PDB file of C-alpha atoms in Angstrom:
ATOM      1  CA  MET A   1       0.112  -0.153  -0.080  1.00 72.00           C
ATOM      2  CA  GLU A   2       1.448   3.090  -1.153  1.00 83.00           C
ATOM      3  CA  GLY A   3       0.111   6.735  -1.598  1.00 91.00           C
ATOM      4  CA  ASN A   4       0.255  10.538  -1.839  1.00 93.00           C
ATOM      5  CA  ILE A   5       3.549  10.356  -3.979  1.00 96.00           C
ATOM      6  CA  VAL A   6       5.532  13.749  -4.204  1.00 97.00           C
ATOM      7  CA  LYS A   7       8.621  14.174  -5.763  1.00 97.00           C
ATOM      8  CA  LEU A   8      10.979  16.848  -6.251  1.00 96.00           C
ATOM      9  CA  GLU A   9      14.382  17.956  -7.642  1.00 98.00           C
ATOM     10  CA  PHE A  10      16.884  21.029  -6.092  1.00 98.00           C
ATOM     11  CA  GLU A  11      20.261  21.913  -6.566  1.00 97.00           C
ATOM     12  CA  ALA A  12      22.731  20.756  -4.356  1.00 97.00           C
ATOM     13  CA  LEU A  13      23.011  24.167  -2.805  1.00 96.00           C
ATOM     14  CA  PRO A  14      23.994  24.230   0.967  1.00 93.00           C
ATOM     15  CA  GLU A  15      20.835  26.724   1.654  1.00 93.00           C
ATOM     16  CA  ASN A  16      18.710  23.635   0.067  1.00 96.00           C
ATOM     17  CA  GLN A  17      19.790  21.510   2.898  1.00 96.00           C
ATOM     18  CA  GLY A  18      16.858  23.723   5.092  1.00 96.00           C
ATOM     19  CA  PHE A  19      14.077  23.682   1.917  1.00 97.00           C
ATOM     20  CA  ALA A  20      14.568  19.893   1.943  1.00 98.00           C
ATOM     21  CA  ARG A  21      13.701  19.636   5.698  1.00 97.00           C
ATOM     22  CA  SER A  22      10.573  22.179   5.546  1.00 97.00           C
ATOM     23  CA  VAL A  23       9.235  20.235   2.546  1.00 97.00           C
ATOM     24  CA  VAL A  24       9.582  16.976   4.583  1.00 98.00           C
ATOM     25  CA  SER A  25       8.075  18.809   7.770  1.00 97.00           C
ATOM     26  CA  ALA A  26       4.922  19.841   5.730  1.00 97.00           C
ATOM     27  CA  TYR A  27       4.848  16.178   3.755  1.00 97.00           C
ATOM     28  CA  CYS A  28       4.678  14.542   7.192  1.00 96.00           C
ATOM     29  CA  VAL A  29       2.206  17.239   9.084  1.00 92.00           C
ATOM     30  CA  SER A  30      -1.077  14.983   7.531  1.00 90.00           C
ATOM     31  CA  LEU A  31       0.599  12.233   8.983  1.00 93.00           C
ATOM     32  CA  ASP A  32       0.508  13.324  12.676  1.00 92.00           C
ATOM     33  CA  PRO A  33       3.663  12.630  13.511  1.00 94.00           C
ATOM     34  CA  THR A  34       4.460  13.269  17.221  1.00 93.00           C
ATOM     35  CA  LEU A  35       7.409  16.621  17.410  1.00 93.00           C
ATOM     36  CA  GLU A  36      10.070  14.155  18.296  1.00 94.00           C
ATOM     37  CA  GLU A  37       9.490  11.934  15.559  1.00 96.00           C
ATOM     38  CA  LEU A  38       9.345  14.820  12.965  1.00 96.00           C
ATOM     39  CA  THR A  39      12.906  15.941  14.126  1.00 96.00           C
ATOM     40  CA  GLU A  40      14.188  12.879  13.996  1.00 97.00           C
ATOM     41  CA  ILE A  41      12.714  12.561  10.251  1.00 98.00           C
ATOM     42  CA  LYS A  42      14.516  15.916   9.570  1.00 98.00           C
ATOM     43  CA  THR A  43      17.390  15.450  10.908  1.00 98.00           C
ATOM     44  CA  ALA A  44      17.966  12.073   8.931  1.00 98.00           C
ATOM     45  CA  VAL A  45      16.952  14.265   5.657  1.00 98.00           C
ATOM     46  CA  SER A  46      18.944  16.652   6.626  1.00 98.00           C
ATOM     47  CA  GLU A  47      22.120  14.310   6.744  1.00 97.00           C
ATOM     48  CA  ALA A  48      21.517  12.561   3.778  1.00 98.00           C
ATOM     49  CA  VAL A  49      21.025  15.926   1.768  1.00 98.00           C
ATOM     50  CA  SER A  50      24.169  17.058   3.074  1.00 96.00           C
ATOM     51  CA  ASN A  51      26.179  13.887   1.872  1.00 96.00           C
ATOM     52  CA  ALA A  52      24.673  14.389  -1.489  1.00 97.00           C
ATOM     53  CA  ILE A  53      25.804  18.191  -1.435  1.00 96.00           C
ATOM     54  CA  ILE A  54      29.012  17.850   0.375  1.00 95.00           C
ATOM     55  CA  HIS A  55      30.471  14.108  -0.845  1.00 95.00           C
ATOM     56  CA  GLY A  56      28.293  13.609  -3.944  1.00 96.00           C
ATOM     57  CA  TYR A  57      28.509  16.988  -5.788  1.00 97.00           C
ATOM     58  CA  GLU A  58      31.805  17.699  -3.983  1.00 93.00           C
ATOM     59  CA  ARG A  59      30.761  21.010  -2.580  1.00 92.00           C
ATOM     60  CA  LYS A  60      30.681  22.501  -6.142  1.00 93.00           C
ATOM     61  CA  GLY A  61      27.130  23.653  -5.821  1.00 89.00           C
ATOM     62  CA  THR A  62      25.826  22.158  -8.846  1.00 92.00           C
ATOM     63  CA  GLY A  63      23.754  18.828  -9.840  1.00 97.00           C
ATOM     64  CA  GLN A  64      20.391  17.768  -8.958  1.00 98.00           C
ATOM     65  CA  ILE A  65      19.332  16.104  -5.907  1.00 98.00           C
ATOM     66  CA  GLU A  66      15.806  14.173  -5.859  1.00 98.00           C
ATOM     67  CA  MET A  67      13.774  13.492  -3.111  1.00 98.00           C
ATOM     68  CA  GLU A  68      10.659  11.265  -3.478  1.00 98.00           C
ATOM     69  CA  LEU A  69       8.317  11.123  -0.609  1.00 98.00           C
ATOM     70  CA  LYS A  70       5.660   8.584  -0.046  1.00 97.00           C
ATOM     71  CA  THR A  71       3.515   6.987   2.548  1.00 96.00           C
ATOM     72  CA  MET A  72       3.325   3.313   3.059  1.00 94.00           C
ATOM     73  CA  ASP A  73       0.943   1.476   4.720  1.00 90.00           C
ATOM     74  CA  LYS A  74      -0.677   4.829   6.280  1.00 84.00           C
ATOM     75  CA  ASP A  75       1.976   5.113   9.082  1.00 90.00           C
ATOM     76  CA  LYS A  76       5.364   4.540   7.408  1.00 95.00           C
ATOM     77  CA  VAL A  77       6.967   7.801   5.753  1.00 97.00           C
ATOM     78  CA  TYR A  78       9.444   6.819   2.544  1.00 98.00           C
ATOM     79  CA  ILE A  79      12.145   9.085   1.911  1.00 98.00           C
ATOM     80  CA  LYS A  80      14.297   8.474  -1.085  1.00 98.00           C
ATOM     81  CA  ILE A  81      17.533  10.827  -1.735  1.00 98.00           C
ATOM     82  CA  THR A  82      19.175  10.519  -5.141  1.00 98.00           C
ATOM     83  CA  ASP A  83      22.064  12.519  -6.439  1.00 98.00           C
ATOM     84  CA  TYR A  84      24.049  11.728  -9.637  1.00 98.00           C
ATOM     85  CA  GLY A  85      27.359  12.485  -8.110  1.00 97.00           C
ATOM     86  CA  LYS A  86      30.737  10.859  -7.288  1.00 97.00           C
ATOM     87  CA  GLY A  87      29.309   7.877  -5.556  1.00 97.00           C
ATOM     88  CA  ILE A  88      30.542   5.930  -2.733  1.00 96.00           C
ATOM     89  CA  ARG A  89      33.496   3.512  -3.244  1.00 94.00           C
ATOM     90  CA  ASP A  90      32.702   1.745  -0.306  1.00 94.00           C
ATOM     91  CA  ILE A  91      29.299   1.974   1.141  1.00 95.00           C
ATOM     92  CA  LYS A  92      30.082  -0.501   4.458  1.00 95.00           C
ATOM     93  CA  LYS A  93      33.353   1.742   5.451  1.00 94.00           C
ATOM     94  CA  ALA A  94      31.001   4.881   4.929  1.00 94.00           C
ATOM     95  CA  ARG A  95      28.462   3.680   6.917  1.00 94.00           C
ATOM     96  CA  GLU A  96      30.915   3.021  10.285  1.00 92.00           C
ATOM     97  CA  PRO A  97      30.597   5.543  12.980  1.00 91.00           C
ATOM     98  CA  MET A  98      33.415   8.182  12.853  1.00 87.00           C
ATOM     99  CA  PHE A  99      34.296   7.614   9.147  1.00 89.00           C
ATOM    100  CA  SER A 100      35.160  10.520   6.767  1.00 89.00           C
ATOM    101  CA  THR A 101      36.781  10.817   3.964  1.00 87.00           C
ATOM    102  CA  GLU A 102      37.446  14.552   5.140  1.00 81.00           C
ATOM    103  CA  GLU A 103      39.032  14.168   8.349  1.00 69.00           C
ATOM    104  CA  SER A 104      40.685  17.630   7.979  1.00 69.00           C
ATOM    105  CA  ARG A 105      37.276  19.864   7.614  1.00 78.00           C
ATOM    106  CA  GLU A 106      36.093  18.515  11.055  1.00 84.00           C
ATOM    107  CA  MET A 107      33.592  16.629   9.227  1.00 87.00           C
ATOM    108  CA  SER A 108      32.314  14.134  12.049  1.00 87.00           C
ATOM    109  CA  GLY A 109      31.750  11.001  10.117  1.00 91.00           C
ATOM    110  CA  MET A 110      28.385  10.536  12.046  1.00 93.00           C
ATOM    111  CA  GLY A 111      25.931  11.199   9.548  1.00 95.00           C
ATOM    112  CA  PHE A 112      25.066   7.569   8.637  1.00 96.00           C
ATOM    113  CA  THR A 113      24.949   6.596  12.288  1.00 96.00           C
ATOM    114  CA  VAL A 114      22.536   9.532  13.049  1.00 97.00           C
ATOM    115  CA  MET A 115      19.932   8.366   9.938  1.00 97.00           C
ATOM    116  CA  GLU A 116      20.244   4.493  11.279  1.00 97.00           C
ATOM    117  CA  SER A 117      19.507   5.974  14.841  1.00 96.00           C
ATOM    118  CA  PHE A 118      16.767   7.984  13.858  1.00 97.00           C
ATOM    119  CA  VAL A 119      14.638   6.379  10.932  1.00 98.00           C
ATOM    120  CA  ASP A 120      13.863   2.561  11.131  1.00 97.00           C
ATOM    121  CA  LYS A 121      15.255   1.788   8.032  1.00 98.00           C
ATOM    122  CA  VAL A 122      18.435   3.192   5.796  1.00 98.00           C
ATOM    123  CA  PHE A 123      18.830   1.583   2.339  1.00 98.00           C
ATOM    124  CA  VAL A 124      22.416   2.848   0.293  1.00 98.00           C
ATOM    125  CA  GLU A 125      22.654   2.182  -3.216  1.00 98.00           C
ATOM    126  CA  SER A 126      25.754   3.419  -4.875  1.00 97.00           C
ATOM    127  CA  GLU A 127      28.113   3.350  -7.895  1.00 97.00           C
ATOM    128  CA  PRO A 128      31.226   5.228  -8.553  1.00 97.00           C
ATOM    129  CA  ASP A 129      30.881   8.044 -10.677  1.00 96.00           C
ATOM    130  CA  LYS A 130      27.064   7.504 -11.248  1.00 97.00           C
ATOM    131  CA  GLY A 131      25.604   8.610  -7.575  1.00 98.00           C
ATOM    132  CA  THR A 132      24.171   7.571  -4.762  1.00 98.00           C
ATOM    133  CA  ALA A 133      20.502   6.373  -3.649  1.00 98.00           C
ATOM    134  CA  VAL A 134      19.699   6.563   0.006  1.00 98.00           C
ATOM    135  CA  THR A 135      16.437   5.347   1.277  1.00 98.00           C
ATOM    136  CA  LEU A 136      14.788   5.951   4.542  1.00 98.00           C
ATOM    137  CA  ILE A 137      11.797   4.628   6.049  1.00 98.00           C
ATOM    138  CA  LYS A 138      10.458   5.581   9.222  1.00 97.00           C
ATOM    139  CA  TYR A 139       7.236   4.133  11.211  1.00 96.00           C
ATOM    140  CA  LEU A 140       5.141   6.624  13.190  1.00 94.00           C
ATOM    141  CA  ASP A 141       3.351   5.395  16.094  1.00 86.00           C
ATOM    142  CA  THR A 142      -0.278   5.248  15.522  1.00 71.00           C
ATOM    143  CA  TYR A 143      -2.308   5.375  18.507  1.00 64.00           C
ATOM    144  CA  TYR A 144      -5.897   2.785  18.429  1.00 58.00           C
ATOM    145  CA  GLY A 145      -8.590   2.796  20.585  1.00 46.00           C
ATOM    146  CA  VAL A 146      -9.900   5.142  23.043  1.00 44.00           C
TER     147      VAL A 146
ATOM    148  CA  MET B   1      20.042  32.659  14.167  1.00 60.00           C
ATOM    149  CA  ASP B   2      22.861  34.938  15.867  1.00 83.00           C
ATOM    150  CA  THR B   3      25.362  33.727  18.006  1.00 91.00           C
ATOM    151  CA  ILE B   4      25.578  35.347  21.190  1.00 95.00           C
ATOM    152  CA  PHE B   5      28.907  35.437  23.061  1.00 96.00           C
ATOM    153  CA  TYR B   6      29.597  36.446  26.779  1.00 95.00           C
ATOM    154  CA  ILE B   7      32.911  36.254  28.655  1.00 96.00           C
ATOM    155  CA  LYS B   8      32.861  35.310  32.443  1.00 94.00           C
ATOM    156  CA  GLY B   9      36.333  35.225  33.693  1.00 94.00           C
ATOM    157  CA  ASP B  10      38.651  33.313  31.402  1.00 95.00           C
ATOM    158  CA  THR B  11      35.547  31.451  30.177  1.00 97.00           C
ATOM    159  CA  LEU B  12      33.830  32.303  26.757  1.00 98.00           C
ATOM    160  CA  VAL B  13      30.180  31.329  26.726  1.00 98.00           C
ATOM    161  CA  VAL B  14      28.332  30.990  23.284  1.00 98.00           C
ATOM    162  CA  CYS B  15      25.046  30.672  23.157  1.00 98.00           C
ATOM    163  CA  LEU B  16      23.824  28.993  19.728  1.00 98.00           C
ATOM    164  CA  SER B  17      20.793  29.381  17.952  1.00 97.00           C
ATOM    165  CA  GLY B  18      18.287  28.221  15.527  1.00 96.00           C
ATOM    166  CA  GLU B  19      19.117  25.429  13.396  1.00 96.00           C
ATOM    167  CA  ILE B  20      22.821  24.138  12.591  1.00 97.00           C
ATOM    168  CA  ASP B  21      23.679  22.283   9.885  1.00 96.00           C
ATOM    169  CA  HIS B  22      26.594  21.659   7.304  1.00 93.00           C
ATOM    170  CA  HIS B  23      25.356  25.211   5.620  1.00 91.00           C
ATOM    171  CA  VAL B  24      25.825  27.643   8.751  1.00 94.00           C
ATOM    172  CA  ALA B  25      28.242  25.319  10.597  1.00 95.00           C
ATOM    173  CA  GLU B  26      31.379  26.802   8.998  1.00 92.00           C
ATOM    174  CA  LYS B  27      30.006  30.401   9.931  1.00 94.00           C
ATOM    175  CA  ILE B  28      29.397  29.229  13.803  1.00 96.00           C
ATOM    176  CA  ARG B  29      33.008  28.025  14.149  1.00 95.00           C
ATOM    177  CA  ASN B  30      34.514  30.576  12.156  1.00 96.00           C
ATOM    178  CA  ASP B  31      32.649  32.819  14.447  1.00 96.00           C
ATOM    179  CA  ILE B  32      33.828  31.063  17.802  1.00 97.00           C
ATOM    180  CA  ASP B  33      37.581  30.969  16.934  1.00 96.00           C
ATOM    181  CA  ASP B  34      37.375  34.675  16.414  1.00 96.00           C
ATOM    182  CA  GLU B  35      36.210  35.409  19.664  1.00 96.00           C
ATOM    183  CA  ILE B  36      38.284  32.950  21.496  1.00 96.00           C
ATOM    184  CA  LYS B  37      41.646  34.580  19.629  1.00 95.00           C
ATOM    185  CA  LEU B  38      40.017  38.135  20.467  1.00 95.00           C
ATOM    186  CA  TYR B  39      39.784  38.035  24.102  1.00 94.00           C
ATOM    187  CA  GLU B  40      42.354  35.053  24.863  1.00 94.00           C
ATOM    188  CA  THR B  41      39.609  33.131  26.828  1.00 96.00           C
ATOM    189  CA  LYS B  42      40.830  29.575  27.829  1.00 97.00           C
ATOM    190  CA  ASN B  43      37.503  27.578  28.375  1.00 98.00           C
ATOM    191  CA  LEU B  44      34.611  27.343  26.278  1.00 98.00           C
ATOM    192  CA  ILE B  45      31.112  26.877  27.207  1.00 98.00           C
ATOM    193  CA  MET B  46      28.626  26.020  24.276  1.00 98.00           C
ATOM    194  CA  ASP B  47      25.173  26.572  25.334  1.00 98.00           C
ATOM    195  CA  PHE B  48      22.465  24.951  23.062  1.00 98.00           C
ATOM    196  CA  SER B  49      19.238  25.942  24.798  1.00 96.00           C
ATOM    197  CA  LYS B  50      18.316  28.173  21.703  1.00 96.00           C
ATOM    198  CA  VAL B  51      19.024  25.636  19.005  1.00 97.00           C
ATOM    199  CA  THR B  52      15.687  24.558  17.310  1.00 95.00           C
ATOM    200  CA  PHE B  53      17.573  22.003  14.950  1.00 97.00           C
ATOM    201  CA  MET B  54      21.088  19.935  14.903  1.00 97.00           C
ATOM    202  CA  ASP B  55      22.151  17.215  12.675  1.00 97.00           C
ATOM    203  CA  SER B  56      25.920  15.631  12.792  1.00 96.00           C
ATOM    204  CA  SER B  57      27.624  19.048  11.236  1.00 96.00           C
ATOM    205  CA  GLY B  58      27.116  20.257  15.179  1.00 96.00           C
ATOM    206  CA  VAL B  59      29.349  17.360  16.691  1.00 96.00           C
ATOM    207  CA  GLY B  60      32.016  18.345  14.201  1.00 95.00           C
ATOM    208  CA  VAL B  61      32.037  22.229  15.100  1.00 96.00           C
ATOM    209  CA  VAL B  62      32.300  20.730  19.044  1.00 97.00           C
ATOM    210  CA  LEU B  63      34.743  18.215  18.462  1.00 95.00           C
ATOM    211  CA  GLY B  64      36.878  20.793  16.423  1.00 95.00           C
ATOM    212  CA  ARG B  65      36.528  23.205  19.565  1.00 96.00           C
ATOM    213  CA  TYR B  66      37.358  20.802  22.010  1.00 96.00           C
ATOM    214  CA  LYS B  67      40.368  20.172  19.941  1.00 95.00           C
ATOM    215  CA  LYS B  68      41.373  23.798  19.755  1.00 94.00           C
ATOM    216  CA  VAL B  69      40.493  24.662  22.753  1.00 96.00           C
ATOM    217  CA  GLY B  70      42.259  21.516  24.714  1.00 96.00           C
ATOM    218  CA  GLU B  71      45.518  22.068  22.745  1.00 94.00           C
ATOM    219  CA  LEU B  72      45.637  25.639  25.197  1.00 89.00           C
ATOM    220  CA  GLY B  73      44.683  23.690  28.090  1.00 95.00           C
ATOM    221  CA  GLY B  74      41.395  24.974  28.659  1.00 97.00           C
ATOM    222  CA  THR B  75      37.897  22.725  28.964  1.00 97.00           C
ATOM    223  CA  VAL B  76      34.620  22.535  26.694  1.00 98.00           C
ATOM    224  CA  THR B  77      31.419  22.144  28.580  1.00 98.00           C
ATOM    225  CA  ILE B  78      28.432  21.313  26.574  1.00 98.00           C
ATOM    226  CA  ARG B  79      25.111  23.056  28.142  1.00 98.00           C
ATOM    227  CA  ASN B  80      21.300  22.690  27.954  1.00 98.00           C
ATOM    228  CA  ALA B  81      21.232  20.544  25.097  1.00 97.00           C
ATOM    229  CA  ASP B  82      17.537  19.105  24.253  1.00 95.00           C
ATOM    230  CA  ARG B  83      17.243  15.484  24.252  1.00 95.00           C
ATOM    231  CA  LEU B  84      17.714  14.830  20.456  1.00 95.00           C
ATOM    232  CA  VAL B  85      20.504  17.354  20.695  1.00 96.00           C
ATOM    233  CA  LYS B  86      21.954  15.392  23.602  1.00 96.00           C
ATOM    234  CA  GLN B  87      21.410  11.945  21.777  1.00 96.00           C
ATOM    235  CA  ILE B  88      23.523  13.182  18.786  1.00 96.00           C
ATOM    236  CA  LEU B  89      26.242  14.553  20.980  1.00 96.00           C
ATOM    237  CA  ASP B  90      26.496  11.329  22.751  1.00 95.00           C
ATOM    238  CA  MET B  91      26.415   8.934  20.003  1.00 94.00           C
ATOM    239  CA  SER B  92      29.924  10.216  18.774  1.00 91.00           C
ATOM    240  CA  GLY B  93      31.095   9.851  22.540  1.00 93.00           C
ATOM    241  CA  ILE B  94      31.174  13.788  23.394  1.00 95.00           C
ATOM    242  CA  PHE B  95      30.207  13.291  26.939  1.00 96.00           C
ATOM    243  CA  SER B  96      33.076  11.245  27.748  1.00 95.00           C
ATOM    244  CA  LEU B  97      35.472  13.854  26.388  1.00 95.00           C
ATOM    245  CA  MET B  98      33.830  16.813  28.219  1.00 96.00           C
ATOM    246  CA  LYS B  99      31.375  18.111  30.985  1.00 97.00           C
ATOM    247  CA  TYR B 100      27.473  18.651  30.476  1.00 97.00           C
ATOM    248  CA  GLU B 101      25.229  21.078  32.823  1.00 97.00           C
ATOM    249  CA  GLU B 102      22.085  22.344  32.960  1.00 96.00           C
ATOM    250  CA  THR B 103      21.366  25.689  34.087  1.00 94.00           C
ATOM    251  CA  GLU B 104      18.171  28.064  34.977  1.00 78.00           C
ATOM    252  CA  ASN B 105      17.507  30.491  32.510  1.00 62.00           C
TER     253      ASN B 105
END
């Protein structure tokens, strides 16, 4: 069961990190998440979009990022963030806590760790020089009965 | 989302505010480093009470300042972070390196 599909595309500019978070927020409102769930989703999206801007497109500020949102089974949010940049050579390594390709620039290397902690599923598909797609799935708490 | 600074003895207190992501992290870190240099303070307190959003870029800012301040023999203290901000800082082991405190506002 999938519904309410929204797709958008934006340029890999740093200021669009905030834009992506706002879009996701607006999308999720109708699903009635808790404030905490909403912040967790926004944080995971912020990490994925930052990765695309900083690593995928190497901070060049050019290139397109696609974001696809959909609702599954009424209480799961599906978010797919795709870039057509550099790609990840070693996905397993990239997902390790504290691993960063840019130690000198004070990157924490915690992007994937944060995503994994704040949403329920994180899928990464990537091919060097083709791009990366990160899929985030968040289950929202639903309340039944009185 | 302006960062507010004040000095208490040999400690620089930084009151961060608004949304902290990779877009603004660089400005925040430069602003803090400039103030430390200007006032030659030894210790640093980073207050997160006015922060409405933070992703892992905040971890980079904190760890980077910890290194800098530590080189000069000072300490860094984290103050007033909400649950999720704290969780992100905790994931990277920050609280095994520096103190955390809560104050009344």
